[in-house]
Every structure is written in C-alpha cells, then in structure tokens.
mmCIF file of C-alpha atoms in Angstrom:
data_model
loop_
_atom_site.group_PDB
_atom_site.id
_atom_site.type_symbol
_atom_site.label_atom_id
_atom_site.label_comp_id
_atom_site.label_asym_id
_atom_site.label_seq_id
_atom_site.Cartn_x
_atom_site.Cartn_y
_atom_site.Cartn_z
ATOM 1 C CA MET A 1 108.127 37.818 118.828
ATOM 2 C CA THR A 2 109.754 38.432 122.190
ATOM 3 C CA ARG A 3 111.504 41.608 123.203
ATOM 4 C CA ALA A 4 114.590 39.455 123.878
ATOM 5 C CA THR A 5 114.555 38.439 120.217
ATOM 6 C CA TRP A 6 114.414 42.092 119.212
ATOM 7 C CA TRP A 7 117.512 42.954 121.258
ATOM 8 C CA ALA A 8 119.371 39.882 120.072
ATOM 9 C CA PHE A 9 118.699 40.426 116.379
ATOM 10 C CA ALA A 10 118.417 43.796 114.669
ATOM 11 C CA PRO A 11 116.445 43.548 111.419
ATOM 12 C CA GLY A 12 118.641 44.004 108.399
ATOM 13 C CA ALA A 13 117.983 46.217 105.457
ATOM 14 C CA VAL A 14 115.272 45.036 103.130
ATOM 15 C CA ALA A 15 116.851 43.744 99.943
ATOM 16 C CA LEU A 16 115.051 44.352 96.690
ATOM 17 C CA ALA A 17 115.524 41.706 94.040
ATOM 18 C CA LEU A 18 115.464 43.143 90.538
ATOM 19 C CA SER A 19 114.705 41.022 87.533
ATOM 20 C CA CYS A 20 115.512 41.972 83.993
ATOM 21 C CA GLY A 21 114.233 40.528 80.743
ATOM 22 C CA ARG A 22 116.379 39.225 77.887
ATOM 23 C CA ALA A 23 115.458 40.418 74.436
ATOM 24 C CA ASP A 24 115.190 37.591 71.938
ATOM 25 C CA ALA A 25 117.818 37.585 69.205
ATOM 26 C CA PRO A 26 116.555 38.908 65.849
ATOM 27 C CA ALA A 27 115.773 36.315 63.187
ATOM 28 C CA PRO A 28 118.290 36.202 60.297
ATOM 29 C CA ALA A 29 117.287 38.106 57.170
ATOM 30 C CA PRO A 30 116.159 35.921 54.253
ATOM 31 C CA SER A 31 118.723 35.454 51.438
ATOM 32 C CA ASP A 32 118.000 36.488 47.810
ATOM 33 C CA ALA A 33 120.295 33.762 46.419
ATOM 34 C CA PRO A 34 118.489 30.844 44.707
ATOM 35 C CA THR A 35 118.568 27.462 46.381
ATOM 36 C CA PRO A 36 120.948 25.167 44.479
ATOM 37 C CA ALA A 37 119.391 22.025 42.955
ATOM 38 C CA PRO A 38 120.305 18.785 44.717
ATOM 39 C CA THR A 39 122.890 16.501 43.163
ATOM 40 C CA PRO A 40 121.707 13.067 42.058
ATOM 41 C CA ALA A 41 123.388 11.443 45.025
ATOM 42 C CA ALA A 42 121.681 13.812 47.428
ATOM 43 C CA ALA A 43 118.329 13.252 45.769
ATOM 44 C CA ALA A 44 118.514 9.449 46.010
ATOM 45 C CA THR A 45 115.772 7.773 48.013
ATOM 46 C CA PRO A 46 117.220 6.338 51.254
ATOM 47 C CA LYS A 47 116.643 2.666 52.083
ATOM 48 C CA PRO A 48 113.816 2.121 54.509
ATOM 49 C CA GLY A 49 114.870 1.240 58.049
ATOM 50 C CA PRO A 50 113.094 0.209 61.223
ATOM 51 C CA GLU A 51 110.883 2.891 62.767
ATOM 52 C CA PRO A 52 112.102 4.133 66.171
ATOM 53 C CA ALA A 53 110.145 2.835 69.153
ATOM 54 C CA PRO A 54 107.718 5.406 70.532
ATOM 55 C CA LYS A 55 108.856 7.145 73.728
ATOM 56 C CA PRO A 56 106.804 6.286 76.787
ATOM 57 C CA ALA A 57 104.535 9.062 78.016
ATOM 58 C CA PRO A 58 105.924 10.815 81.125
ATOM 59 C CA THR A 59 104.284 9.821 84.392
ATOM 60 C CA PRO A 60 102.354 12.824 85.698
ATOM 61 C CA THR A 61 103.224 14.070 89.174
ATOM 62 C CA PRO A 62 100.273 13.275 91.455
ATOM 63 C CA LYS A 63 98.530 16.290 92.897
ATOM 64 C CA PRO A 64 97.698 16.420 96.600
ATOM 65 C CA ALA A 65 94.113 15.475 97.281
ATOM 66 C CA ALA A 66 91.638 18.185 98.150
ATOM 67 C CA SER A 67 90.471 18.518 101.738
ATOM 68 C CA ALA A 68 87.921 15.975 102.868
ATOM 69 C CA VAL A 69 85.562 18.850 103.671
ATOM 70 C CA ALA A 70 85.099 22.379 102.396
ATOM 71 C CA LEU A 71 86.167 24.935 104.990
ATOM 72 C CA ALA A 72 84.538 28.325 105.345
ATOM 73 C CA PRO A 73 86.492 30.951 103.365
ATOM 74 C CA VAL A 74 89.206 33.151 104.873
ATOM 75 C CA THR A 75 88.681 36.739 103.732
ATOM 76 C CA ALA A 76 90.952 39.757 103.681
ATOM 77 C CA ASP A 77 88.146 41.897 105.111
ATOM 78 C CA ALA A 78 87.717 39.695 108.188
ATOM 79 C CA LEU A 79 91.465 39.684 108.836
ATOM 80 C CA ARG A 80 91.612 43.457 108.441
ATOM 81 C CA GLY A 81 88.736 43.936 110.862
ATOM 82 C CA ASP A 82 90.303 41.870 113.641
ATOM 83 C CA VAL A 83 93.779 43.376 113.218
ATOM 84 C CA THR A 84 92.353 46.903 113.190
ATOM 85 C CA ALA A 85 90.403 46.265 116.397
ATOM 86 C CA LEU A 86 93.398 44.837 118.245
ATOM 87 C CA ALA A 87 95.888 47.438 116.975
ATOM 88 C CA ASP A 88 93.639 50.408 117.753
ATOM 89 C CA ASP A 89 95.196 53.237 119.774
ATOM 90 C CA ALA A 90 92.422 52.772 122.342
ATOM 91 C CA LEU A 91 94.140 49.554 123.486
ATOM 92 C CA ALA A 92 97.399 51.478 124.038
ATOM 93 C CA GLY A 93 99.677 48.801 122.608
ATOM 94 C CA ARG A 94 98.340 45.893 124.730
ATOM 95 C CA GLY A 95 101.211 45.834 127.212
ATOM 96 C CA THR A 96 101.316 43.086 129.852
ATOM 97 C CA PRO A 97 99.595 43.749 132.215
ATOM 98 C CA SER A 98 97.394 46.688 131.250
ATOM 99 C CA ALA A 99 93.815 47.818 130.884
ATOM 100 C CA GLY A 100 94.326 47.721 127.112
ATOM 101 C CA LEU A 101 95.323 44.067 127.249
ATOM 102 C CA ASP A 102 92.284 43.256 129.394
ATOM 103 C CA ARG A 103 90.069 45.038 126.880
ATOM 104 C CA ALA A 104 91.670 42.998 124.086
ATOM 105 C CA ALA A 105 90.916 39.799 126.032
ATOM 106 C CA GLU A 106 87.253 40.825 126.208
ATOM 107 C CA LEU A 107 87.185 41.435 122.465
ATOM 108 C CA LEU A 108 88.712 38.020 121.802
ATOM 109 C CA ALA A 109 86.297 36.287 124.138
ATOM 110 C CA ALA A 110 83.371 37.896 122.328
ATOM 111 C CA ARG A 111 84.773 36.845 118.944
ATOM 112 C CA MET A 112 85.307 33.245 120.078
ATOM 113 C CA GLY A 113 81.766 33.071 121.372
ATOM 114 C CA ALA A 114 80.378 34.501 118.123
ATOM 115 C CA ILE A 115 82.340 31.943 116.092
ATOM 116 C CA GLY A 116 80.774 29.141 118.112
ATOM 117 C CA LEU A 117 83.727 27.923 120.161
ATOM 118 C CA VAL A 118 83.227 26.815 123.755
ATOM 119 C CA PRO A 119 85.309 27.776 126.800
ATOM 120 C CA VAL A 120 88.075 25.371 127.796
ATOM 121 C CA VAL A 121 88.136 26.285 131.483
ATOM 122 C CA GLY A 122 84.846 26.847 133.295
ATOM 123 C CA GLU A 123 82.349 29.114 131.574
ATOM 124 C CA ALA A 124 84.667 31.905 130.438
ATOM 125 C CA PHE A 125 87.154 32.101 127.595
ATOM 126 C CA PRO A 126 89.773 34.196 129.497
ATOM 127 C CA THR A 127 91.852 32.341 132.100
ATOM 128 C CA ARG A 128 93.800 34.582 134.492
ATOM 129 C CA VAL A 129 97.458 33.717 135.034
ATOM 130 C CA ASP A 130 100.624 35.397 136.263
ATOM 131 C CA CYS A 131 101.737 36.895 132.977
ATOM 132 C CA SER A 132 104.290 39.436 134.182
ATOM 133 C CA GLY A 133 106.144 37.679 136.996
ATOM 134 C CA SER A 134 104.251 39.603 139.669
ATOM 135 C CA GLY A 135 103.355 36.438 141.574
ATOM 136 C CA SER A 136 99.609 36.885 141.102
ATOM 137 C CA PRO A 137 97.175 36.496 138.205
ATOM 138 C CA ASP A 138 97.426 39.809 136.376
ATOM 139 C CA ALA A 139 96.418 39.012 132.763
ATOM 140 C CA ALA A 140 94.596 36.334 130.812
ATOM 141 C CA ASN A 141 95.192 33.630 128.286
ATOM 142 C CA VAL A 142 92.084 33.419 126.103
ATOM 143 C CA LEU A 143 91.152 29.836 125.183
ATOM 144 C CA GLY A 144 88.351 28.479 122.985
ATOM 145 C CA LEU A 145 87.635 24.914 121.876
ATOM 146 C CA LEU A 146 86.196 23.259 118.797
ATOM 147 C CA ARG A 147 85.296 19.752 119.913
ATOM 148 C CA GLY A 148 86.344 16.865 117.689
ATOM 149 C CA SER A 149 83.772 14.756 115.873
ATOM 150 C CA ASP A 150 85.249 11.321 116.672
ATOM 151 C CA PRO A 151 84.403 10.055 120.188
ATOM 152 C CA GLY A 152 87.586 7.996 120.163
ATOM 153 C CA LEU A 153 89.891 10.890 119.207
ATOM 154 C CA ALA A 154 88.138 13.996 120.530
ATOM 155 C CA GLN A 155 90.195 13.871 123.744
ATOM 156 C CA GLN A 156 93.279 14.601 121.635
ATOM 157 C CA VAL A 157 93.875 18.215 120.651
ATOM 158 C CA VAL A 158 95.728 20.372 118.153
ATOM 159 C CA ILE A 159 96.468 23.871 119.465
ATOM 160 C CA VAL A 160 96.443 26.909 117.171
ATOM 161 C CA SER A 161 97.937 29.866 119.011
ATOM 162 C CA ALA A 162 99.229 33.426 118.803
ATOM 163 C CA HIS A 163 100.137 36.080 121.359
ATOM 164 C CA TYR A 164 97.853 39.072 121.662
ATOM 165 C CA ASP A 165 100.094 41.254 123.835
ATOM 166 C CA HIS A 166 102.617 43.773 122.522
ATOM 167 C CA LEU A 167 104.936 46.452 123.921
ATOM 168 C CA GLY A 168 102.408 49.010 125.161
ATOM 169 C CA ARG A 169 103.447 52.663 125.302
ATOM 170 C CA GLY A 170 106.928 54.121 124.974
ATOM 171 C CA THR A 171 109.105 56.535 123.070
ATOM 172 C CA GLU A 172 110.997 56.102 119.842
ATOM 173 C CA ALA A 173 113.666 58.440 118.513
ATOM 174 C CA GLY A 174 112.408 60.647 115.712
ATOM 175 C CA SER A 175 108.716 59.940 116.303
ATOM 176 C CA ASP A 176 105.960 61.666 118.258
ATOM 177 C CA ASP A 177 103.955 58.423 118.329
ATOM 178 C CA VAL A 178 104.054 56.771 121.755
ATOM 179 C CA ILE A 179 101.938 53.665 121.074
ATOM 180 C CA PHE A 180 103.448 50.438 119.834
ATOM 181 C CA ASN A 181 100.304 49.058 118.206
ATOM 182 C CA GLY A 182 101.759 45.673 117.208
ATOM 183 C CA ALA A 183 99.625 45.131 114.114
ATOM 184 C CA ASN A 184 101.868 42.547 112.503
ATOM 185 C CA ASP A 185 103.435 41.444 115.816
ATOM 186 C CA ASP A 186 101.110 39.897 116.613
ATOM 187 C CA ALA A 187 97.591 41.121 115.977
ATOM 188 C CA SER A 188 97.983 39.479 112.563
ATOM 189 C CA GLY A 189 98.611 36.106 114.198
ATOM 190 C CA VAL A 190 95.583 36.488 116.469
ATOM 191 C CA ALA A 191 93.408 37.508 113.519
ATOM 192 C CA ALA A 192 94.622 34.368 111.745
ATOM 193 C CA VAL A 193 93.704 32.234 114.776
ATOM 194 C CA LEU A 194 90.161 33.648 114.653
ATOM 195 C CA ALA A 195 89.968 33.169 110.883
ATOM 196 C CA ILE A 196 91.065 29.528 111.160
ATOM 197 C CA ALA A 197 88.527 28.941 113.927
ATOM 198 C CA THR A 198 85.857 30.413 111.655
ATOM 199 C CA ALA A 199 86.996 28.257 108.723
ATOM 200 C CA LEU A 200 86.906 25.025 110.726
ATOM 201 C CA ARG A 201 83.687 25.901 112.533
ATOM 202 C CA GLY A 202 82.010 26.510 109.172
ATOM 203 C CA ALA A 203 82.927 23.099 107.743
ATOM 204 C CA PRO A 204 80.208 20.434 107.335
ATOM 205 C CA ARG A 205 81.831 18.515 110.171
ATOM 206 C CA ALA A 206 84.550 19.119 112.710
ATOM 207 C CA PRO A 207 87.838 17.232 112.368
ATOM 208 C CA ARG A 208 88.063 14.034 114.394
ATOM 209 C CA ARG A 209 90.366 15.555 117.008
ATOM 210 C CA SER A 210 89.543 18.685 118.968
ATOM 211 C CA VAL A 211 91.213 21.999 118.132
ATOM 212 C CA MET A 212 91.971 24.570 120.822
ATOM 213 C CA PHE A 213 92.432 28.194 119.790
ATOM 214 C CA ALA A 214 94.656 30.139 122.175
ATOM 215 C CA ALA A 215 95.629 33.800 122.502
ATOM 216 C CA PHE A 216 98.510 34.075 124.954
ATOM 217 C CA CYS A 217 99.511 37.054 127.090
ATOM 218 C CA GLY A 218 103.030 38.027 128.120
ATOM 219 C CA GLU A 219 104.921 36.707 125.093
ATOM 220 C CA GLU A 220 106.885 39.941 124.848
ATOM 221 C CA LEU A 221 108.006 39.493 128.472
ATOM 222 C CA GLY A 222 109.506 36.059 127.856
ATOM 223 C CA LEU A 223 106.741 33.708 126.679
ATOM 224 C CA ARG A 224 105.030 33.989 130.063
ATOM 225 C CA GLY A 225 101.476 33.165 128.979
ATOM 226 C CA SER A 226 102.411 30.010 127.101
ATOM 227 C CA ARG A 227 104.751 28.952 129.929
ATOM 228 C CA ALA A 228 101.912 29.416 132.414
ATOM 229 C CA TYR A 229 99.720 27.198 130.239
ATOM 230 C CA VAL A 230 102.359 24.473 129.949
ATOM 231 C CA ASP A 231 102.903 24.559 133.724
ATOM 232 C CA ALA A 232 99.162 24.126 134.350
ATOM 233 C CA PRO A 233 97.585 22.916 131.089
ATOM 234 C CA ALA A 234 93.838 23.181 130.630
ATOM 235 C CA LEU A 235 94.024 20.016 128.495
ATOM 236 C CA PRO A 236 96.635 17.296 129.149
ATOM 237 C CA LEU A 237 99.895 17.782 127.280
ATOM 238 C CA GLN A 238 100.002 14.022 126.749
ATOM 239 C CA GLN A 239 96.873 14.427 124.611
ATOM 240 C CA THR A 240 98.195 17.496 122.747
ATOM 241 C CA VAL A 241 99.423 16.184 119.399
ATOM 242 C CA ALA A 242 100.724 19.452 117.901
ATOM 243 C CA VAL A 243 100.943 23.224 118.376
ATOM 244 C CA VAL A 244 100.711 25.537 115.370
ATOM 245 C CA ASN A 245 101.806 28.970 116.585
ATOM 246 C CA LEU A 246 101.231 31.988 114.332
ATOM 247 C CA GLU A 247 103.558 34.997 114.232
ATOM 248 C CA MET A 248 103.574 38.057 111.981
ATOM 249 C CA LEU A 249 101.593 36.916 108.950
ATOM 250 C CA GLY A 250 100.542 40.351 107.708
ATOM 251 C CA ARG A 251 103.468 41.466 105.558
ATOM 252 C CA ALA A 252 104.230 38.819 102.967
ATOM 253 C CA ASP A 253 107.504 38.981 101.066
ATOM 254 C CA PRO A 254 106.787 41.078 97.920
ATOM 255 C CA GLN A 255 109.125 38.783 95.983
ATOM 256 C CA HIS A 256 107.380 35.662 97.321
ATOM 257 C CA PRO A 257 103.835 36.725 98.266
ATOM 258 C CA ARG A 258 102.535 33.145 98.391
ATOM 259 C CA ARG A 259 105.235 31.828 100.693
ATOM 260 C CA ALA A 260 105.248 31.264 104.464
ATOM 261 C CA TRP A 261 107.949 29.832 106.685
ATOM 262 C CA LEU A 262 108.168 27.550 109.691
ATOM 263 C CA THR A 263 110.676 27.756 112.505
ATOM 264 C CA GLY A 264 112.765 24.617 112.981
ATOM 265 C CA SER A 265 110.798 22.613 110.426
ATOM 266 C CA ASP A 266 113.612 20.072 110.063
ATOM 267 C CA ARG A 267 113.074 18.980 113.670
ATOM 268 C CA SER A 268 109.756 17.163 113.043
ATOM 269 C CA ASP A 269 107.477 15.915 110.284
ATOM 270 C CA LEU A 270 104.751 18.466 111.048
ATOM 271 C CA GLY A 271 105.983 20.702 108.256
ATOM 272 C CA ASP A 272 105.403 17.918 105.729
ATOM 273 C CA VAL A 273 101.645 18.336 106.181
ATOM 274 C CA PHE A 274 101.901 22.068 105.492
ATOM 275 C CA VAL A 275 104.072 21.531 102.430
ATOM 276 C CA GLU A 276 101.597 19.031 100.972
ATOM 277 C CA ARG A 277 98.449 20.970 101.754
ATOM 278 C CA GLY A 278 100.063 24.257 100.719
ATOM 279 C CA ARG A 279 101.006 22.792 97.350
ATOM 280 C CA ALA A 280 97.367 21.927 96.741
ATOM 281 C CA LEU A 281 96.408 25.566 97.357
ATOM 282 C CA GLY A 282 99.338 27.282 95.685
ATOM 283 C CA ILE A 283 101.123 28.271 98.902
ATOM 284 C CA GLU A 284 104.763 27.372 99.527
ATOM 285 C CA PHE A 285 105.851 26.496 103.066
ATOM 286 C CA VAL A 286 109.604 26.556 103.691
ATOM 287 C CA ASP A 287 111.972 26.508 106.643
ATOM 288 C CA GLY A 288 112.900 29.900 108.067
ATOM 289 C CA SER A 289 116.502 29.415 106.983
ATOM 290 C CA VAL A 290 115.350 29.669 103.354
ATOM 291 C CA VAL A 291 114.095 33.195 104.067
ATOM 292 C CA GLY A 292 117.199 34.414 105.890
ATOM 293 C CA ALA A 293 119.836 33.712 108.525
ATOM 294 C CA LEU A 294 117.834 35.492 111.250
ATOM 295 C CA GLU A 295 114.605 33.726 110.398
ATOM 296 C CA GLY A 296 116.427 30.402 110.576
ATOM 297 C CA GLN A 297 117.307 30.987 114.256
ATOM 298 C CA LEU A 298 113.866 31.708 115.720
ATOM 299 C CA PHE A 299 112.614 28.265 116.727
ATOM 300 C CA GLY A 300 112.915 29.177 120.414
ATOM 301 C CA ALA A 301 111.701 32.775 120.102
ATOM 302 C CA SER A 302 107.913 32.421 120.336
ATOM 303 C CA ASP A 303 105.120 30.577 122.117
ATOM 304 C CA ASN A 304 105.783 27.243 120.425
ATOM 305 C CA TRP A 305 108.952 26.920 122.521
ATOM 306 C CA PRO A 306 107.519 26.067 125.990
ATOM 307 C CA PHE A 307 105.429 23.325 124.380
ATOM 308 C CA ALA A 308 108.410 21.976 122.448
ATOM 309 C CA GLN A 309 110.460 21.901 125.652
ATOM 310 C CA ALA A 310 107.658 19.841 127.197
ATOM 311 C CA GLY A 311 107.841 17.327 124.338
ATOM 312 C CA VAL A 312 104.914 18.508 122.206
ATOM 313 C CA VAL A 313 105.658 18.926 118.494
ATOM 314 C CA ALA A 314 105.323 22.692 118.144
ATOM 315 C CA HIS A 315 106.430 25.197 115.508
ATOM 316 C CA SER A 316 105.716 28.807 114.580
ATOM 317 C CA ILE A 317 104.633 29.999 111.139
ATOM 318 C CA SER A 318 105.278 33.490 109.740
ATOM 319 C CA GLY A 319 104.758 35.349 106.475
ATOM 320 C CA GLY A 320 107.472 37.626 105.127
ATOM 321 C CA PRO A 321 110.935 38.223 106.567
ATOM 322 C CA ILE A 322 111.545 40.309 109.688
ATOM 323 C CA ASP A 323 111.059 43.861 108.411
ATOM 324 C CA PRO A 324 111.956 47.407 109.514
ATOM 325 C CA GLN A 325 108.542 47.919 111.191
ATOM 326 C CA TYR A 326 109.223 45.114 113.691
ATOM 327 C CA HIS A 327 108.944 46.443 117.276
ATOM 328 C CA THR A 328 108.504 50.040 116.153
ATOM 329 C CA VAL A 329 105.627 52.507 116.381
ATOM 330 C CA ASP A 330 105.230 52.085 112.610
ATOM 331 C CA ASP A 331 103.736 48.592 112.985
ATOM 332 C CA GLU A 332 100.233 49.854 112.172
ATOM 333 C CA ALA A 333 97.152 48.072 110.848
ATOM 334 C CA ASP A 334 97.093 50.045 107.594
ATOM 335 C CA ARG A 335 100.581 48.790 106.674
ATOM 336 C CA LEU A 336 99.582 45.123 106.333
ATOM 337 C CA ASP A 337 98.830 43.309 103.084
ATOM 338 C CA TYR A 338 95.577 41.507 103.847
ATOM 339 C CA ASP A 339 95.069 40.307 100.282
ATOM 340 C CA ALA A 340 98.361 38.398 100.433
ATOM 341 C CA MET A 341 97.705 37.258 104.005
ATOM 342 C CA ALA A 342 94.321 35.639 103.301
ATOM 343 C CA PRO A 343 95.455 32.733 101.068
ATOM 344 C CA ILE A 344 98.338 31.953 103.434
ATOM 345 C CA VAL A 345 95.938 31.754 106.388
ATOM 346 C CA ALA A 346 93.533 29.650 104.315
ATOM 347 C CA ALA A 347 96.340 27.160 103.631
ATOM 348 C CA ILE A 348 97.199 27.037 107.348
ATOM 349 C CA ALA A 349 93.534 26.355 108.104
ATOM 350 C CA ASP A 350 93.490 23.518 105.573
ATOM 351 C CA ALA A 351 96.638 21.945 107.026
ATOM 352 C CA THR A 352 95.302 22.352 110.575
ATOM 353 C CA TRP A 353 92.108 20.504 109.661
ATOM 354 C CA THR A 354 94.234 17.738 108.119
ATOM 355 C CA LEU A 355 96.430 17.472 111.236
ATOM 356 C CA ALA A 356 93.367 17.172 113.441
ATOM 357 C CA ASP A 357 91.587 14.663 111.220
ATOM 358 C CA ARG A 358 94.199 12.211 109.889
ATOM 359 C CA ASP A 359 95.250 8.989 111.583
ATOM 360 C CA ALA A 360 98.949 9.848 112.050
ATOM 361 C CA VAL A 361 100.219 12.386 114.571
ATOM 362 C CA PRO A 362 103.343 14.536 114.133
ATOM 363 C CA ARG A 363 106.633 13.161 115.455
ATOM 364 C CA TRP A 364 109.993 14.649 116.280
ATOM 365 C CA ARG A 365 112.751 13.466 114.008
ATOM 366 C CA GLU A 366 115.363 11.311 115.678
ATOM 367 C CA GLY A 367 117.510 13.354 118.026
ATOM 368 C CA ALA A 368 115.763 16.637 117.117
ATOM 369 C CA ALA A 369 113.424 17.119 120.089
ATOM 370 C CA PRO A 370 114.450 20.034 122.357
ATOM 371 C CA GLY A 371 116.115 19.144 125.620
#
C-alpha cells in the first residue's frame, strides 16, 4: 500500500477476541418417590384422530459447482520461497528506483519464464517506465502473459497484479535495522501473482480469455508503475475486462484465517465471483468495511485505482487487517503465515480462472464507477 496511505491512516491496536464456553446445566437428580398410578380418566384410551400431514423435506442449498478444470496446487512452500527471495536484505528493501528493485525485476522475469508465461512487450518481461517522476525510464513493470484458449476471446484480458517495490532503506526509532524488507507489503502479493500464474499454467487448458500477470514498480511513490501502464497500456484497456490486484496476503486474521477482503466490492459485481468460488473452497470473501473502518476506505490506495479511474473494473484483495508491522522494519518474511495464505491464494486463482473463462464480464454497479 502507498506511503500516502501510511501517513493518512495509522494502524490501530490489534484487538484480540476472546471466546468463553458455557458449561451445560447439571441434570436433575432422580427422585426416590414412587410414580403415582394413573386415575381411570387419565388411563382412558383417546379417540383416534387424523394423522398430521408429513412436513415437506427442506430444500437443500445448492453448492457452487467445481471449477471446469483442475488447477495446479498452490503450496505454502512455493509462497514462502518467493517472499523470502524478494524480502531478502540483499535487495535492500526494493526502493524505487534502486539496484535492489532492478535485481527483483530480474528475479521476477526468470520466474515468469520458468512458469511458461510469454512477454507482453517485445521479447523481455520487464518494461522500463518512469516510476519515480524523474522524467526518464528508471525502473520496470514486469509483465507476463498466459494466452487464452478461445480464438474469439483471447484478445480480451484479465490482469492479476501486485507491486514489487517497497520503501528501501531508512531508520526507525528504537531499531538498528535499516532495511524495510516489505515481506507482506507486498512481496506476499507478488508471490501470490506467481502462484496463480503457476496454477493456471498447470491446468489442462487455459481459460478462454488471456490473463496478464503484472508486477508494478513505484506503488509506494503514488501508484506510478500502474499509472504508467494505464497511460501507455501494453494491451488495450478496452479489451481489459477486470483487474485483480493483490495486497498484503501473508498475515491472515487469526480470528478469521480463511477470510480475505476486497476494497470497494459494492461498486461492481466482480466480488460476486469471488464470493461464489470462495464458498466452494471454504474461503470467505468480504468487503473491507467488514474487517474495519480503515480497511473499508482503501479502494483508491493501491494499483487497482488507476485502472478503475480509466473505467476498468478493478479491485484489490488482502488477507488480514492492517497490522502493526505495516511499513516497519519488522515486516519480515519469517513473520508471515504461509499455511493460512495458501488456501486464500488458491481461491483467488480459482476465481480468476472463472473470470477469464465465463461468458459474462464484470460490470460497475449503477452510479458506482469512479469519476
């Protein structure tokens, strides 16, 4: 999430919800008194009456259908490996621009190639753009494509994105650590992008529409990488049916470990797909406002926003609430819960495949589009 968001909203204290059990009431002690014999009137045989009509059986709630294809699994180990590589001290916090960020772009390009994606622009996955406001290309957006399987729909695209930059080096009161590693914000989102690409690439067939996987630079400086893409899109925005942006998925809410939240989900029907597909996999997708007041105000705080301003249905998805490690030197790879993260990412992969394969495309609700 952007530095501006950090200054605008200070994370609140983490509230712990305590639950307590209720002991069942003890059964009454049996009585030693003999049971009185019934009176003749009480013992009389009642007159037969009509039998009550049987109650109709309740109609079972239909379960969402399974995916049309089996996706490759999302594993905690793979997520841990990608987060650990991106949040390593050797990358010095991936500030924009920096040698560490360039090294991260090389790592991502190698991963996209190994997964089997193809470059979107030319023959290279990284695309240099002005990501700091310097006026010249100084960092890269990293873009990889999974081509759709339907010749009539493959020109349309769903974008799955995350930002791979963070805050770089700095000082923090009370700490000797000078590297803001950004494990949850947002190496976790980038690891999820790679995991979803792997899941879709490993399916028996690609979805009918194409899926572009994007790692944006300069988010922490004001969404600069995603704005640069929207200003000069590699694929036409008119053919971009949705953007699923991933932010901070690595620390699920301990009270709701199988829950994720969308920013501004009431603005479009995109969230309906995630709710349905999540239900099939035991993952609950809710609006950010359900998680907290701060989380309910973040629709315009990440890389979905430039796309939404351009008319593309675009939302961000996160795991747990904003926590005390956000934008601190304590946001380290060993503080993430990869076992809780994996099923959430698997559900996002399932919903992404559905978005890219179904006939309908997401729509803004009436009067809810930005602008």
